């Protein structure tokens, strides 16, 4: 994630670059000794000492004796981030619920709030006002001041200013979300597509941690995906991320609001799963998950045969296009029966040229639960402030 300063950079630029790299390491990787920091960051001990001393003096990091001591002699102190040195707001806007959280440096969740939309998702002004009011209350209650905000939206978002062009499942069109929140909070606000944001969370803190090339795909009402390529989030023109949910897997399939037929989203999204399980569309999530968990091996094959076929076809294309070492299944996909996931993985291995070439793409389920988007939104916000803390 860090880049090397260019040759000929001024000493203050080099110091600033190293300071940000050290802070990013502590923020994402947690407490670490000065010696280990020197090795990991490729810096000498005296540079690390100067940086840590400076950050400790400003109250951004502290040092403590490790709880578990190893070996004899004086233990090495651990350097750790001070959560209150930089607090960001994370917002996860979903079709049925909005969640907010205040998150401290190091990723510590300081406090959270959430509320159901009860079918009122189509009213952006009302939702934005509630986000602003709830954030102020939460910040007051925790007695913290936030320095940036990150927002996850299930839609097509312009990264530069957080303008939501279209969020079909929320029924939002042309909503200047970034500007409204920046105006209200007076801090930098970054808005991103929900799948891209969840991919960022998985890459920094979840199943794809340490993986340079990974894809995250998730089903809610919509289906989305985020791509980590060579360690960074892949972004398209003007920051618009690719819409993996709208690749066509079944040309004879159901019509999609995007104008196409048989998009991945219409064939493997939550509504498709409800239909396959013979449940009413928009059944409560708990009911859908319970049905999935209760399926016998035979039922998995009979009831979810078509679903498995379209899921596999989409994933084979994704693996062939992006060549990931790892695919993380998120949100409702985490409730898929393990034998189904194993079968999909086997078919990908058999039918994807790229998977065979790289020795097999692993298919895993997310362990972050429904918090992935909230955690990712916080990381999006931290991206903009770690060099100024
Ligand atoms: Zn579509």
Short mmCIF file of C-alpha atoms and ligand atoms in Angstrom, two decimals:
data_model
loop_
_atom_site.label_atom_id
_atom_site.label_comp_id
_atom_site.label_asym_id
_atom_site.label_seq_id
_atom_site.Cartn_x
_atom_site.Cartn_y
_atom_site.Cartn_z
CA UNK A 1 0.00 0.00 0.00
CA UNK A 2 2.94 2.35 0.53
CA UNK A 3 5.04 3.82 -2.21
CA UNK A 4 8.67 4.74 -2.08
CA UNK A 5 9.40 8.46 -2.25
CA UNK A 6 10.99 9.43 -5.54
CA UNK A 7 14.74 9.87 -5.75
CA UNK A 8 15.73 13.43 -4.92
CA UNK A 9 12.77 13.96 -2.55
CA UNK A 10 13.35 16.60 0.12
CA UNK A 11 14.16 15.36 3.66
CA UNK A 12 10.86 16.68 5.05
CA UNK A 13 8.97 14.83 2.30
CA UNK A 14 10.83 11.61 3.13
CA UNK A 15 10.09 12.07 6.85
CA UNK A 16 6.40 12.68 6.12
CA UNK A 17 6.25 9.62 3.86
CA UNK A 18 7.88 7.43 6.51
CA UNK A 19 5.62 8.81 9.23
CA UNK A 20 2.50 7.97 7.20
CA UNK A 21 3.83 4.48 6.40
CA UNK A 22 4.51 3.83 10.09
CA UNK A 23 1.10 5.10 11.13
CA UNK A 24 -0.61 3.01 8.42
CA UNK A 25 1.28 -0.07 9.64
CA UNK A 26 0.16 0.48 13.24
CA UNK A 27 -3.41 1.38 12.21
CA UNK A 28 -3.91 -1.76 10.12
CA UNK A 29 -1.48 -4.23 11.71
CA UNK A 30 -1.83 -3.33 15.38
CA UNK A 31 0.80 -2.99 18.14
CA UNK A 32 4.41 -3.68 17.15
CA UNK A 33 7.87 -3.28 18.67
CA UNK A 34 10.25 -0.61 17.36
CA UNK A 35 12.61 -3.35 16.15
CA UNK A 36 9.88 -5.11 14.16
CA UNK A 37 8.71 -1.79 12.71
CA UNK A 38 12.27 -1.12 11.48
CA UNK A 39 12.38 -4.50 9.72
CA UNK A 40 8.87 -4.31 8.25
CA UNK A 41 9.25 -0.76 6.96
CA UNK A 42 12.88 -1.15 5.89
CA UNK A 43 14.00 1.82 7.99
CA UNK A 44 16.91 2.05 10.40
CA UNK A 45 16.43 2.03 14.16
CA UNK A 46 17.28 5.70 14.66
CA UNK A 47 14.71 6.78 12.05
CA UNK A 48 12.05 4.66 13.79
CA UNK A 49 13.02 6.12 17.16
CA UNK A 50 12.67 9.70 15.88
CA UNK A 51 9.30 8.94 14.27
CA UNK A 52 7.86 7.08 17.29
CA UNK A 53 9.13 9.75 19.72
CA UNK A 54 7.51 12.47 17.59
CA UNK A 55 4.19 10.62 17.32
CA UNK A 56 4.20 9.82 21.06
CA UNK A 57 4.83 13.48 21.88
CA UNK A 58 1.79 14.45 19.78
CA UNK A 59 -0.32 11.78 21.52
CA UNK A 60 -0.88 9.79 18.31
CA UNK A 61 0.85 6.63 19.61
CA UNK A 62 1.83 5.30 23.02
CA UNK A 63 4.12 2.53 24.24
CA UNK A 64 3.41 -0.22 26.72
CA UNK A 65 4.89 -3.40 28.13
CA UNK A 66 3.52 -6.46 26.29
CA UNK A 67 1.10 -8.60 28.32
CA UNK A 68 2.74 -11.90 27.37
CA UNK A 69 6.48 -11.71 28.04
CA UNK A 70 8.82 -13.87 26.04
CA UNK A 71 12.29 -14.86 27.26
CA UNK A 72 14.37 -13.32 29.98
CA UNK A 73 15.56 -9.75 30.26
CA UNK A 74 13.83 -6.46 29.72
CA UNK A 75 10.78 -6.82 27.42
CA UNK A 76 10.59 -4.70 24.27
CA UNK A 77 7.90 -2.06 24.44
CA UNK A 78 5.02 -2.26 22.00
CA UNK A 79 4.11 0.84 20.00
CA UNK A 80 0.34 1.18 19.61
CA UNK A 81 -2.03 3.71 18.05
CA UNK A 82 -4.08 5.97 20.32
CA UNK A 83 -7.71 5.52 19.17
CA UNK A 84 -8.80 9.04 20.08
CA UNK A 85 -5.95 10.67 18.11
CA UNK A 86 -8.07 10.33 14.95
CA UNK A 87 -11.76 9.41 14.98
CA UNK A 88 -13.70 8.90 11.76
CA UNK A 89 -17.37 8.39 10.96
CA UNK A 90 -18.40 5.28 9.02
CA UNK A 91 -21.84 5.10 7.40
CA UNK A 92 -23.39 2.04 5.75
CA UNK A 93 -26.55 2.86 3.79
CA UNK A 94 -28.48 -0.28 2.83
CA UNK A 95 -31.85 -0.91 1.27
CA UNK A 96 -33.46 -1.75 4.59
CA UNK A 97 -31.18 -0.25 7.21
CA UNK A 98 -28.66 2.53 7.89
CA UNK A 99 -25.78 1.99 10.32
CA UNK A 100 -23.29 4.57 11.58
CA UNK A 101 -20.18 4.11 13.73
CA UNK A 102 -17.41 6.25 15.13
CA UNK A 103 -14.10 4.44 14.72
CA UNK A 104 -10.79 5.34 16.31
CA UNK A 105 -7.25 5.11 14.96
CA UNK A 106 -6.30 1.41 14.92
CA UNK A 107 -9.83 0.42 13.87
CA UNK A 108 -11.41 0.41 17.32
CA UNK A 109 -15.18 0.81 17.13
CA UNK A 110 -16.00 3.47 19.74
CA UNK A 111 -19.77 3.55 19.34
CA UNK A 112 -22.52 2.77 16.85
CA UNK A 113 -26.16 3.35 16.00
CA UNK A 114 -28.53 1.95 13.38
CA UNK A 115 -32.14 2.25 12.31
CA UNK A 116 -34.52 0.50 9.93
CA UNK A 117 -35.77 2.38 6.89
CA UNK A 118 -39.15 0.66 6.84
CA UNK A 119 -39.61 1.16 3.12
CA UNK A 120 -38.50 4.83 3.20
CA UNK A 121 -35.23 4.28 1.33
CA UNK A 122 -36.47 6.40 -1.58
CA UNK A 123 -36.29 9.58 0.50
CA UNK A 124 -32.63 10.64 0.51
CA UNK A 125 -33.17 14.04 2.22
CA UNK A 126 -34.79 12.37 5.22
CA UNK A 127 -32.05 9.74 5.47
CA UNK A 128 -29.25 12.32 5.18
CA UNK A 129 -30.82 14.47 7.92
CA UNK A 130 -31.09 11.44 10.22
CA UNK A 131 -27.44 10.51 9.54
CA UNK A 132 -26.34 14.04 10.46
CA UNK A 133 -28.45 14.17 13.64
CA UNK A 134 -27.52 10.67 14.82
CA UNK A 135 -23.82 11.32 14.21
CA UNK A 136 -23.92 14.52 16.27
CA UNK A 137 -25.66 12.72 19.12
CA UNK A 138 -23.20 9.81 19.05
CA UNK A 139 -20.16 12.13 18.92
CA UNK A 140 -21.55 14.14 21.83
CA UNK A 141 -22.26 11.00 23.85
CA UNK A 142 -18.72 9.68 23.27
CA UNK A 143 -17.22 13.17 23.63
CA UNK A 144 -15.15 12.84 20.43
CA UNK A 145 -14.57 15.01 17.38
CA UNK A 146 -14.32 13.30 14.03
CA UNK A 147 -11.77 14.22 11.37
CA UNK A 148 -13.23 12.51 8.29
CA UNK A 149 -16.12 10.35 7.13
CA UNK A 150 -16.58 7.39 4.80
CA UNK A 151 -19.92 6.27 3.38
CA UNK A 152 -20.96 3.01 1.71
CA UNK A 153 -23.80 3.22 -0.85
CA UNK A 154 -25.22 0.36 -2.95
CA UNK A 155 -24.97 2.26 -6.21
CA UNK A 156 -22.96 4.08 -8.84
CA UNK A 157 -20.96 6.80 -7.09
CA UNK A 158 -18.54 9.45 -8.39
CA UNK A 159 -15.48 9.17 -6.15
CA UNK A 160 -14.31 12.78 -6.56
CA UNK A 161 -17.23 14.39 -4.75
CA UNK A 162 -19.42 11.53 -3.51
CA UNK A 163 -22.21 12.21 -6.00
CA UNK A 164 -24.62 9.26 -6.17
CA UNK A 165 -25.71 8.93 -9.80
CA UNK A 166 -27.92 5.95 -9.34
CA UNK A 167 -28.65 3.57 -6.47
CA UNK A 168 -31.51 1.55 -8.00
CA UNK A 169 -32.36 -0.62 -5.01
CA UNK A 170 -32.52 2.50 -2.80
CA UNK A 171 -34.47 4.30 -5.56
CA UNK A 172 -31.94 7.16 -5.48
CA UNK A 173 -31.00 9.20 -8.56
CA UNK A 174 -28.66 12.19 -8.64
CA UNK A 175 -28.09 12.68 -4.91
CA UNK A 176 -25.19 15.03 -3.95
CA UNK A 177 -24.52 12.94 -0.83
CA UNK A 178 -20.84 13.84 -0.45
CA UNK A 179 -21.52 17.60 -0.67
CA UNK A 180 -24.42 17.45 1.79
CA UNK A 181 -22.38 15.60 4.42
CA UNK A 182 -19.22 17.67 3.86
CA UNK A 183 -21.32 20.82 4.34
CA UNK A 184 -22.87 19.48 7.54
CA UNK A 185 -19.75 18.04 9.17
CA UNK A 186 -17.00 20.30 7.80
CA UNK A 187 -14.60 17.35 7.36
CA UNK A 188 -13.49 15.39 4.26
CA UNK A 189 -16.19 12.90 3.24
CA UNK A 190 -15.56 9.99 0.90
CA UNK A 191 -18.40 8.01 -0.61
CA UNK A 192 -17.93 4.64 -2.30
CA UNK A 193 -19.79 1.76 -3.85
CA UNK A 194 -20.68 -0.78 -1.15
CA UNK A 195 -19.00 -3.78 -2.78
CA UNK A 196 -15.79 -1.85 -3.40
CA UNK A 197 -15.81 -0.69 0.22
CA UNK A 198 -16.39 -4.22 1.55
CA UNK A 199 -13.52 -5.44 -0.65
CA UNK A 200 -11.28 -2.81 0.97
CA UNK A 201 -12.33 -4.06 4.43
CA UNK A 202 -11.63 -7.69 3.50
CA UNK A 203 -8.26 -6.70 2.06
CA UNK A 204 -7.12 -4.71 5.12
CA UNK A 205 -8.73 -6.63 7.97
CA UNK A 206 -10.55 -9.72 6.71
CA UNK A 207 -10.26 -12.90 4.67
CA UNK A 208 -8.19 -11.22 1.91
CA UNK A 209 -5.64 -9.68 4.30
CA UNK A 210 -2.17 -10.02 2.82
CA UNK A 211 -3.53 -11.03 -0.57
CA UNK A 212 -2.42 -8.82 -3.48
CA UNK A 213 -5.04 -10.05 -5.96
CA UNK A 214 -8.48 -10.83 -4.61
CA UNK A 215 -12.11 -10.36 -5.57
CA UNK A 216 -14.98 -9.83 -3.16
CA UNK A 217 -18.50 -10.70 -4.33
CA UNK A 218 -21.62 -10.32 -2.25
CA UNK A 219 -25.35 -10.73 -2.50
CA UNK A 220 -27.94 -8.54 -0.89
CA UNK A 221 -31.00 -7.47 -2.91
CA UNK A 222 -28.35 -6.55 -5.47
CA UNK A 223 -25.13 -8.37 -6.26
CA UNK A 224 -21.87 -6.46 -6.28
CA UNK A 225 -18.17 -7.03 -6.37
CA UNK A 226 -14.92 -5.26 -5.61
CA UNK A 227 -11.52 -6.10 -7.04
CA UNK A 228 -8.15 -5.80 -5.31
CA UNK A 229 -5.47 -5.79 -7.99
CA UNK A 230 -1.78 -5.71 -7.10
CA UNK A 231 -2.69 -4.57 -3.57
CA UNK A 232 -4.98 -1.68 -4.46
CA UNK A 233 -8.69 -1.30 -5.16
CA UNK A 234 -9.36 -1.43 -8.89
CA UNK A 235 -11.27 1.64 -10.04
CA UNK A 236 -12.65 2.47 -13.44
CA UNK A 237 -13.05 5.76 -15.32
CA UNK A 238 -13.63 8.68 -12.93
CA UNK A 239 -13.56 6.22 -10.07
CA UNK A 240 -16.61 4.24 -11.11
CA UNK A 241 -16.07 0.66 -10.06
CA UNK A 242 -17.14 -2.18 -12.36
CA UNK A 243 -20.65 -3.53 -11.89
CA UNK A 244 -20.02 -7.27 -11.60
CA UNK A 245 -23.69 -7.85 -10.72
CA UNK A 246 -24.71 -6.80 -14.22
CA UNK A 247 -22.61 -9.18 -16.26
CA UNK A 248 -25.03 -11.33 -18.21
CA UNK A 249 -24.84 -15.01 -17.27
CA UNK A 250 -28.19 -16.14 -18.68
CA UNK A 251 -29.32 -14.31 -21.84
CA UNK A 252 -32.73 -16.00 -21.54
CA UNK A 253 -33.07 -14.98 -17.90
CA UNK A 254 -35.28 -12.49 -16.09
CA UNK A 255 -35.37 -8.82 -17.10
CA UNK A 256 -33.14 -6.52 -15.02
CA UNK A 257 -33.78 -2.81 -14.27
CA UNK A 258 -30.48 -2.01 -16.03
CA UNK A 259 -32.14 -2.85 -19.36
CA UNK A 260 -30.57 -6.27 -19.80
CA UNK A 261 -31.78 -9.81 -19.21
CA UNK A 262 -30.31 -12.53 -17.00
CA UNK A 263 -27.78 -10.35 -15.17
CA UNK A 264 -25.83 -12.12 -12.43
CA UNK A 265 -27.86 -10.09 -9.94
CA UNK A 266 -31.22 -11.31 -11.24
CA UNK A 267 -30.02 -14.95 -11.22
CA UNK A 268 -28.13 -15.16 -7.90
CA UNK A 269 -29.30 -12.15 -5.82
CA UNK A 270 -31.44 -12.38 -2.69
CA UNK A 271 -34.70 -12.36 -4.68
CA UNK A 272 -33.47 -15.23 -6.87
CA UNK A 273 -32.58 -17.18 -3.74
CA UNK A 274 -36.04 -16.52 -2.27
CA UNK A 275 -37.65 -17.81 -5.46
CA UNK A 276 -35.44 -20.90 -5.54
CA UNK A 277 -36.29 -21.65 -1.91
CA UNK A 278 -39.99 -21.12 -2.63
CA UNK A 279 -40.14 -18.18 -0.23
CA UNK A 280 -41.93 -14.87 -0.88
CA UNK A 281 -39.59 -12.22 -2.37
CA UNK A 282 -38.26 -9.83 0.29
CA UNK A 283 -38.62 -12.48 3.01
CA UNK A 284 -36.76 -11.46 6.20
CA UNK A 285 -33.05 -12.23 5.98
CA UNK A 286 -33.25 -14.55 9.00
CA UNK A 287 -35.85 -16.71 7.27
CA UNK A 288 -33.76 -17.01 4.08
CA UNK A 289 -30.63 -17.93 6.07
CA UNK A 290 -32.53 -20.52 8.16
CA UNK A 291 -33.91 -22.13 4.98
CA UNK A 292 -30.42 -22.29 3.46
CA UNK A 293 -28.95 -23.84 6.62
CA UNK A 294 -31.72 -26.46 6.77
CA UNK A 295 -31.23 -27.86 3.26
CA UNK A 296 -30.21 -31.50 2.91
CA UNK A 297 -27.52 -32.56 0.40
CA UNK A 298 -30.20 -33.69 -2.05
CA UNK A 299 -32.18 -30.47 -1.67
CA UNK A 300 -29.03 -28.42 -2.35
CA UNK A 301 -28.75 -30.16 -5.71
CA UNK A 302 -32.44 -30.04 -6.64
CA UNK A 303 -33.58 -26.71 -5.13
CA UNK A 304 -30.45 -24.70 -5.81
CA UNK A 305 -29.34 -26.38 -9.05
CA UNK A 306 -29.93 -23.37 -11.33
CA UNK A 307 -28.68 -20.93 -8.69
CA UNK A 308 -25.42 -22.92 -8.36
CA UNK A 309 -25.02 -23.01 -12.13
CA UNK A 310 -25.33 -19.23 -12.56
CA UNK A 311 -23.18 -18.52 -9.51
CA UNK A 312 -20.45 -20.76 -10.92
CA UNK A 313 -20.64 -19.25 -14.42
CA UNK A 314 -20.25 -15.73 -13.06
CA UNK A 315 -17.33 -16.71 -10.85
CA UNK A 316 -15.53 -18.50 -13.70
CA UNK A 317 -15.71 -15.29 -15.78
CA UNK A 318 -14.49 -13.21 -12.82
CA UNK A 319 -11.56 -15.56 -12.21
CA UNK A 320 -10.64 -15.60 -15.91
CA UNK A 321 -10.79 -11.78 -16.16
CA UNK A 322 -9.07 -10.73 -12.93
CA UNK A 323 -6.90 -13.74 -12.08
CA UNK A 324 -7.39 -13.49 -8.30
CA UNK A 325 -5.66 -15.89 -5.91
CA UNK A 326 -8.69 -15.60 -3.67
CA UNK A 327 -12.42 -14.96 -4.05
CA UNK A 328 -14.27 -13.89 -0.89
CA UNK A 329 -18.02 -14.53 -0.71
CA UNK A 330 -19.80 -11.91 1.38
CA UNK A 331 -23.17 -10.87 2.82
CA UNK A 332 -25.94 -13.40 2.00
CA UNK A 333 -23.43 -15.62 0.15
CA UNK A 334 -21.86 -16.41 3.56
CA UNK A 335 -25.00 -18.42 4.37
CA UNK A 336 -24.58 -20.75 1.38
CA UNK A 337 -24.23 -24.41 2.44
CA UNK A 338 -20.53 -25.47 2.56
CA UNK A 339 -21.09 -28.43 0.13
CA UNK A 340 -22.46 -25.96 -2.45
CA UNK A 341 -19.43 -23.67 -2.04
CA UNK A 342 -17.10 -26.70 -2.34
CA UNK A 343 -18.84 -27.81 -5.52
CA UNK A 344 -18.56 -24.31 -7.04
CA UNK A 345 -14.84 -24.22 -6.16
CA UNK A 346 -14.28 -27.60 -7.83
CA UNK A 347 -16.05 -26.51 -11.02
CA UNK A 348 -14.03 -23.26 -11.16
CA UNK A 349 -10.82 -25.29 -10.82
CA UNK A 350 -11.93 -27.56 -13.67
CA UNK A 351 -13.17 -24.88 -16.06
CA UNK A 352 -11.06 -21.77 -15.51
CA UNK A 353 -7.82 -21.54 -17.48
CA UNK A 354 -6.51 -18.86 -15.15
CA UNK A 355 -7.34 -20.83 -12.00
CA UNK A 356 -5.41 -23.80 -13.38
CA UNK A 357 -2.49 -21.61 -14.44
CA UNK A 358 -2.07 -20.05 -10.99
CA UNK A 359 -2.45 -23.33 -9.15
CA UNK A 360 -6.08 -22.83 -8.08
CA UNK A 361 -8.13 -19.85 -6.94
CA UNK A 362 -9.33 -20.24 -3.36
CA UNK A 363 -13.00 -19.62 -2.62
CA UNK A 364 -13.70 -18.55 0.98
CA UNK A 365 -16.57 -16.98 2.89
CA UNK A 366 -16.21 -13.69 4.71
CA UNK A 367 -15.97 -13.76 8.50
CA UNK A 368 -16.81 -10.07 8.93
CA UNK A 369 -20.57 -10.64 8.81
CA UNK A 370 -22.67 -7.61 8.04
CA UNK A 371 -20.01 -5.23 9.41
CA UNK A 372 -17.73 -5.43 6.34
CA UNK A 373 -19.22 -2.30 4.75
CA UNK A 374 -19.07 -0.31 7.98
CA UNK A 375 -15.43 -1.33 8.55
CA UNK A 376 -14.59 -0.53 4.91
CA UNK A 377 -16.28 2.87 5.10
CA UNK A 378 -14.09 3.71 8.11
CA UNK A 379 -10.97 2.65 6.16
CA UNK A 380 -12.03 4.82 3.22
CA UNK A 381 -12.16 7.76 5.62
CA UNK A 382 -8.79 6.89 7.21
CA UNK A 383 -7.17 6.81 3.73
CA UNK A 384 -7.69 10.56 3.54
CA UNK A 385 -6.37 11.47 6.99
CA UNK A 386 -3.43 9.20 7.91
CA UNK A 387 -0.94 11.64 6.39
CA UNK A 388 -2.31 14.57 8.38
CA UNK A 389 -2.89 13.03 11.84
ZN1 LIG B 1 -28.64 -5.74 -14.83
#
